[in-house]
Coordinates of C-alpha atoms (C1' of nucleotides) and ligand atoms in Angstrom, one line a residue:
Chain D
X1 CA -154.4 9.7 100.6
X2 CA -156.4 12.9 101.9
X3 CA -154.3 15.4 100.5
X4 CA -155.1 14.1 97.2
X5 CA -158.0 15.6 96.9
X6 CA -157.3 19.2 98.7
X7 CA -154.7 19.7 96.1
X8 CA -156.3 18.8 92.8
X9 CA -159.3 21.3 94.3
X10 CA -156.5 23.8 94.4
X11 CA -155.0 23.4 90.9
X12 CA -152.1 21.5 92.0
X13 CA -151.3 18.0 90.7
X14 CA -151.0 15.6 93.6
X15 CA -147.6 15.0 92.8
X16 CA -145.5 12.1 95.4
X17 CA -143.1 15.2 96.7
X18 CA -146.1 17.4 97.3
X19 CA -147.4 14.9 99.2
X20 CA -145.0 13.8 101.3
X21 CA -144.9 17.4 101.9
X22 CA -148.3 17.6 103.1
X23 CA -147.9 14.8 105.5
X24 CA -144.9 16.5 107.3
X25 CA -146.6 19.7 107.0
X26 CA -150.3 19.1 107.8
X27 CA -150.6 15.8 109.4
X28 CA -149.8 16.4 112.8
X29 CA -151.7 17.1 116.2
X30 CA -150.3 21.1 116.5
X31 CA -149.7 23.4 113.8
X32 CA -145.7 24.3 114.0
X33 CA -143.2 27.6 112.6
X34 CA -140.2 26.5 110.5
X35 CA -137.7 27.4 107.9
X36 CA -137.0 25.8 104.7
X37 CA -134.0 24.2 106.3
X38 CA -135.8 23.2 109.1
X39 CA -138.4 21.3 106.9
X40 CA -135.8 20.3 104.5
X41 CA -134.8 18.1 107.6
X42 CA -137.7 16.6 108.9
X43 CA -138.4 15.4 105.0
X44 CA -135.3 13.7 105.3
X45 CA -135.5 12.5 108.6
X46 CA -139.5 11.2 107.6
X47 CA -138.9 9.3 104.4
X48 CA -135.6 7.5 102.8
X49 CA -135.9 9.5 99.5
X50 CA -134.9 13.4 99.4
X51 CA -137.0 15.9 98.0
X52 CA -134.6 18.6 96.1
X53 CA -134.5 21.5 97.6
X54 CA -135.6 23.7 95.1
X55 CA -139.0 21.5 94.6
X56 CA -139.7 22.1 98.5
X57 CA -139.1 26.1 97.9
X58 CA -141.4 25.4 95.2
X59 CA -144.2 23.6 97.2
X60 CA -143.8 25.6 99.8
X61 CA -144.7 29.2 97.6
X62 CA -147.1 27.0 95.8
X63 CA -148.9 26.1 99.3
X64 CA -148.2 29.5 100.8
X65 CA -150.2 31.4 97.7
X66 CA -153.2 29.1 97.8
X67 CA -153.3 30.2 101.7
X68 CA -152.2 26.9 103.2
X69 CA -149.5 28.5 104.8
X70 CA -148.5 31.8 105.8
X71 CA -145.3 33.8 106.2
X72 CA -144.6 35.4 109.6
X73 CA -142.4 38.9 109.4
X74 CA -139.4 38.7 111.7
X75 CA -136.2 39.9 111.2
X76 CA -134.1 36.6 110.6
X77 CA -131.9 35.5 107.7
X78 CA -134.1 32.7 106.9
X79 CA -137.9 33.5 106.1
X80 CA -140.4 31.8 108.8
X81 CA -143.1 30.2 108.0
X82 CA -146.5 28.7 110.0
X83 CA -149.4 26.1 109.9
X84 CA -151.3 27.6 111.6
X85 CA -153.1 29.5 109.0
X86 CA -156.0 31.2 111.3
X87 CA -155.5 35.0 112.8
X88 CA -152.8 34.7 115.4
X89 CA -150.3 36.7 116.8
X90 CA -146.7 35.3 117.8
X91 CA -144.1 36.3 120.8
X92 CA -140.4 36.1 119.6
X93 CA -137.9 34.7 122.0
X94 CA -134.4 37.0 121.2
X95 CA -132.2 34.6 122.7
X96 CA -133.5 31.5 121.7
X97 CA -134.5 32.5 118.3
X98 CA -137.9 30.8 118.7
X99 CA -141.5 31.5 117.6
X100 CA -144.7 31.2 120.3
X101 CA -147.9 31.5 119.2
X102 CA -150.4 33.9 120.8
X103 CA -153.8 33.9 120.3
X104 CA -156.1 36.2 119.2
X105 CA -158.0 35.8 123.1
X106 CA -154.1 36.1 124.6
X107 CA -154.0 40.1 123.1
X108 CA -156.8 42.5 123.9
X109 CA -159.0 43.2 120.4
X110 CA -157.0 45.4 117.9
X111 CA -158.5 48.7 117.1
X112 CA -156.9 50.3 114.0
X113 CA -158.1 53.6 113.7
X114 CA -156.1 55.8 110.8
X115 CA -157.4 54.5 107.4
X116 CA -155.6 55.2 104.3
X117 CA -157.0 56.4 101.2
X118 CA -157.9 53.3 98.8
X119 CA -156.6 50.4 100.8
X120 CA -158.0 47.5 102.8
X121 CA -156.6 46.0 105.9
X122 CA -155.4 42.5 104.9
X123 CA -154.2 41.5 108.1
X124 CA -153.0 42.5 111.7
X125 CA -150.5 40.7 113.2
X126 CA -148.5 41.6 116.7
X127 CA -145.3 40.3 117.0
X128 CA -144.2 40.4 121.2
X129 CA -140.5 40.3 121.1
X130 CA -138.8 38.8 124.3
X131 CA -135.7 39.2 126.7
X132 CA -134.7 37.8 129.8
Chain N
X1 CA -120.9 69.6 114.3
X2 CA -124.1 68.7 116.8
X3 CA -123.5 64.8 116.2
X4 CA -120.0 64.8 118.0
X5 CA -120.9 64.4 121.1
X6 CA -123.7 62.0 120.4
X7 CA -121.0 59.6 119.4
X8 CA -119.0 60.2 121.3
X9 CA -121.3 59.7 124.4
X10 CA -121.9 56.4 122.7
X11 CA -118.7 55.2 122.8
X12 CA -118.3 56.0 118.9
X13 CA -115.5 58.1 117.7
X14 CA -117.4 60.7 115.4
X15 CA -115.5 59.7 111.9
X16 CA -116.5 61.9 109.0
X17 CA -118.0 58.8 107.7
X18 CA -120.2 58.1 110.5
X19 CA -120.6 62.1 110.9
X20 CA -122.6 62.2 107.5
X21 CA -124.4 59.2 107.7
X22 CA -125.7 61.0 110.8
X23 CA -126.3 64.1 109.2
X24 CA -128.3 61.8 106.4
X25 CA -130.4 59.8 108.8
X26 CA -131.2 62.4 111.9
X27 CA -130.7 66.0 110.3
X28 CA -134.6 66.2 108.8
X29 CA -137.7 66.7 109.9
X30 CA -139.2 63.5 109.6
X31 CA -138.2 60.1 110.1
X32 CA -138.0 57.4 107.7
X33 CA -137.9 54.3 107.1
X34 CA -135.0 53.1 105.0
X35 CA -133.5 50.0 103.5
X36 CA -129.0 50.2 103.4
X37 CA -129.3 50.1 99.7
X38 CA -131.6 53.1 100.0
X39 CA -129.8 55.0 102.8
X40 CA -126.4 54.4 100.3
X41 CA -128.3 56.2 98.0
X42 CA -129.0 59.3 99.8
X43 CA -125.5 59.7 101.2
X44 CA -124.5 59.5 97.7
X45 CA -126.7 62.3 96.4
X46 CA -126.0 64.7 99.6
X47 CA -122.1 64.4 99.9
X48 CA -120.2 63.7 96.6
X49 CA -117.7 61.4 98.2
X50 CA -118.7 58.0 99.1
X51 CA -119.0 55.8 101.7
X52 CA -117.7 52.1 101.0
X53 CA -120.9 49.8 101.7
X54 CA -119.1 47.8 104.2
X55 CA -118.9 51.0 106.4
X56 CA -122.7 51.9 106.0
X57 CA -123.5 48.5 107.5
X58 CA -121.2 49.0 110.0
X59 CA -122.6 52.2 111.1
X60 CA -126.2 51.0 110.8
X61 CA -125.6 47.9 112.8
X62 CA -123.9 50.4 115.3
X63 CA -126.7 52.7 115.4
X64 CA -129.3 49.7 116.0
X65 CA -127.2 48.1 118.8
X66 CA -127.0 51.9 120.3
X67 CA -130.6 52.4 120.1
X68 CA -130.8 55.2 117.3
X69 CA -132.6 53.1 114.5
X70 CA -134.7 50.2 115.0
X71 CA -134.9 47.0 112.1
X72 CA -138.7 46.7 111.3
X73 CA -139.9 43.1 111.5
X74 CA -141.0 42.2 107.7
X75 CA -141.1 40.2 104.8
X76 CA -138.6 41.6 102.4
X77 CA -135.8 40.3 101.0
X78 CA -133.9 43.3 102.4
X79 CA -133.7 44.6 105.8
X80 CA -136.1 48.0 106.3
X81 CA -134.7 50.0 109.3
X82 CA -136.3 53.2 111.4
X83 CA -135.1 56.2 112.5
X84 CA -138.4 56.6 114.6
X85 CA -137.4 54.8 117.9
X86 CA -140.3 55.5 119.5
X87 CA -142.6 52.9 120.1
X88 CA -145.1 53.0 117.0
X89 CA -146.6 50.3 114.7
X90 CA -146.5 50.3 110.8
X91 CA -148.5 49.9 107.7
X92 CA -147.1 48.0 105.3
X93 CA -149.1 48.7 101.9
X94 CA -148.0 45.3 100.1
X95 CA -148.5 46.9 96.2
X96 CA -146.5 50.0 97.1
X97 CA -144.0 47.8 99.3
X98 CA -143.6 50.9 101.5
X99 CA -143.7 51.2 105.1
X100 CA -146.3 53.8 107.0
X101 CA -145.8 54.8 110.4
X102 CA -149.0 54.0 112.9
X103 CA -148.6 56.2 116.1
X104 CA -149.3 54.4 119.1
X105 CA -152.5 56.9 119.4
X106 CA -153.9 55.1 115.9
X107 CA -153.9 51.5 117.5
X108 CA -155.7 51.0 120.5
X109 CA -153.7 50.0 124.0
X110 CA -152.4 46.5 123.4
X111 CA -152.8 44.2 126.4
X112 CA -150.8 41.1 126.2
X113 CA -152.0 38.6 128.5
X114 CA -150.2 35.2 128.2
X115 CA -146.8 35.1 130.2
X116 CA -144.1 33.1 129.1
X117 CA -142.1 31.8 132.1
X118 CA -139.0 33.6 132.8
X119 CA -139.2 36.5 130.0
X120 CA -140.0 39.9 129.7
X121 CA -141.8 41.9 127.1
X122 CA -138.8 43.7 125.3
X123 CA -141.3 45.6 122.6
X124 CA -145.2 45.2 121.0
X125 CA -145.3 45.6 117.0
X126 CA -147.7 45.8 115.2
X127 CA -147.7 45.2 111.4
X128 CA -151.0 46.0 109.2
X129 CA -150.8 44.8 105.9
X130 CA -152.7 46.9 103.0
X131 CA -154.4 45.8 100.3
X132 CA -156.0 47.4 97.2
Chain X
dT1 C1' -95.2 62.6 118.9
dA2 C1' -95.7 57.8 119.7
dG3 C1' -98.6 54.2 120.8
dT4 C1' -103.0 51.8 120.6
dA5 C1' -107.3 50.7 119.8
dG6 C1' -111.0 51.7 116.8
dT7 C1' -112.5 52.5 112.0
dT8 C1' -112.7 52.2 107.1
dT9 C1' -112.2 50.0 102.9
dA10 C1' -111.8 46.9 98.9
dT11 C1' -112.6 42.6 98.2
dA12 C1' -113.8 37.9 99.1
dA13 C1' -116.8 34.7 101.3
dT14 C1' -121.3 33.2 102.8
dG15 C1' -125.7 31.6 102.4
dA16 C1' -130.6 32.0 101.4
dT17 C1' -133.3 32.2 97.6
dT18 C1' -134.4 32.2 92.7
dC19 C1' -133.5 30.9 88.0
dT20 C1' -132.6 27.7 84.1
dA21 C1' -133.4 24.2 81.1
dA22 C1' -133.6 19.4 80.6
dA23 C1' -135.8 15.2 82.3
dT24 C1' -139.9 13.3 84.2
dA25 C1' -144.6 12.7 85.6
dA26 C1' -149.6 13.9 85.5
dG27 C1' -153.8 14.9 83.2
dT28 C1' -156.7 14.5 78.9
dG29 C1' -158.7 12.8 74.9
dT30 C1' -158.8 9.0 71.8
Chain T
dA1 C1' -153.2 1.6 76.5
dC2 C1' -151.3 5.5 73.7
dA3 C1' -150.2 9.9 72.2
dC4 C1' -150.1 14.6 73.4
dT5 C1' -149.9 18.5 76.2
dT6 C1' -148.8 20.8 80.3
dA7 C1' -147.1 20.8 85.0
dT8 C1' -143.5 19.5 88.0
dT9 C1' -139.1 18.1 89.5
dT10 C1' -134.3 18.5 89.6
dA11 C1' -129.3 19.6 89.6
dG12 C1' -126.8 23.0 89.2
dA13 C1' -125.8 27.9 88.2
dA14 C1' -126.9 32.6 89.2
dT15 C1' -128.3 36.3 92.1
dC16 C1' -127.9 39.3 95.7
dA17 C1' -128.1 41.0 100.5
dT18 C1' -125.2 40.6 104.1
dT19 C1' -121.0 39.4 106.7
dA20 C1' -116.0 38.4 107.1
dT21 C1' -111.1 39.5 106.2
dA22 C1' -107.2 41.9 106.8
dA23 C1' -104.5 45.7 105.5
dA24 C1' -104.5 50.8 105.5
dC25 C1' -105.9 54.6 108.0
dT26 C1' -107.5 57.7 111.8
dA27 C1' -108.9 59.2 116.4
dC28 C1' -107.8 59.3 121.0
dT29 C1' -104.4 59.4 124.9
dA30 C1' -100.3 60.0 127.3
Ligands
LIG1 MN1 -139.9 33.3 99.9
LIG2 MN1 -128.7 43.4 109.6
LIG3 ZN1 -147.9 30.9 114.5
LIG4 ZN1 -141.7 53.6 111.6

DNA sequence: TAGTAGTTTATAATGATTCTAAATAAGTGT
DNA sequence: ACACTTATTTAGAATCATTATAAACTACTA
């Protein structure tokens, strides 16, 4: 198994639900946006055997604090989540509730110009919200 | 009352309820950025009688579908709301979990280049996250 | 003033997320 | 393999922001 290996490096015991996780998560062509429900379903629909739902809210805060996973902030009932882990931006269909990404070369270079006292800039990220 | 005909305008009747909640959120020098647990707060310390919950997301929502407070796109367990409409960007200082406001001077001109068939641009956020 | 449509309210319901604590599995050393 | 420790999984309960309900109340209009 590949993922064996990338989760012991991270702390995380290689555990059968964690990796069936991975494979629905990380082994696919294109990186992908979901919600907890979403990928609640494509476990089920992937293997025989369910995953409880609190162990995939588990993996999935495990995965997202070791940086394998990032949240995206939208304003939604259900938190979003993304694969795609590299600097990206995302347009926002309204109507169809759906997330597009947008790369960095799709948006003109960000120029942040007020600093505040003390802090770092962790990230930037644009979020393009759309109508008909 | 200056708020009166504001509502009414809007196609709100200007209750005494939604009269201070107006008097809370647009009677001040500055805008803020608020949370309903937060804004519930205020009206409680400013008027002594209070507002049922129920009513305070009722007038929010109303407000927001009007166009006098805007929901900020974030990762919160609660729902942070505006009452700067104009178009601006945030801070979001992750320690401090408070919002900043970024004036659209502070962030260079973004230039989104990707179209996506059929929609239109309805707003460009941007969300900085701060670190220590 | 009467009629009506809109609003407020207490309270219940919903639903995403987190917590709990007991059972199970993985890693480690022998 | 075995014993031991620690991490993980799990069902179910708890939490808590938000939304729904439906009855009482209020603003507008004629
Ligand atoms: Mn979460
Ligand atoms: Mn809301
Ligand atoms: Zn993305
Ligand atoms: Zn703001």
């Amino acid at each position: 198994m590949k993922y064996i290996e990338k989760l012991r490096n991270s702390g995380l015991r290689p555990t059968k639900q964690r990796l069936q996780i991975c494979e629905v998560l990380f082994n696919t062509e294109k990186t992908f946006h979901f919600t907890i429900n979403e990928l609640e379903k494509k476990i089920k629909d992937r293997a025989n055997n369910k995953i409880s739902l609190a162990t995939i809210y588990n993996t999935v805060h495990a995965f997202e604090k070791k940086g394998y996973l990032k949240q995206i902030p939208i304003n939604s009932n259900q938190t979003y989540f993304d694969t795609n882990i590299t600097d990206h931006h995302h347009f926002y269909d309204l109507k169809e509730e759906k997330l597009i990404d947008l790369e960095n070369s799709d948006v003109g270079p960000i120029n942040i110009k007020r600093k505040i006292n003390g802090k770092k800039i962790k990230s930037v990220e644009v979020l393009v919200k759309l109508e008909d």
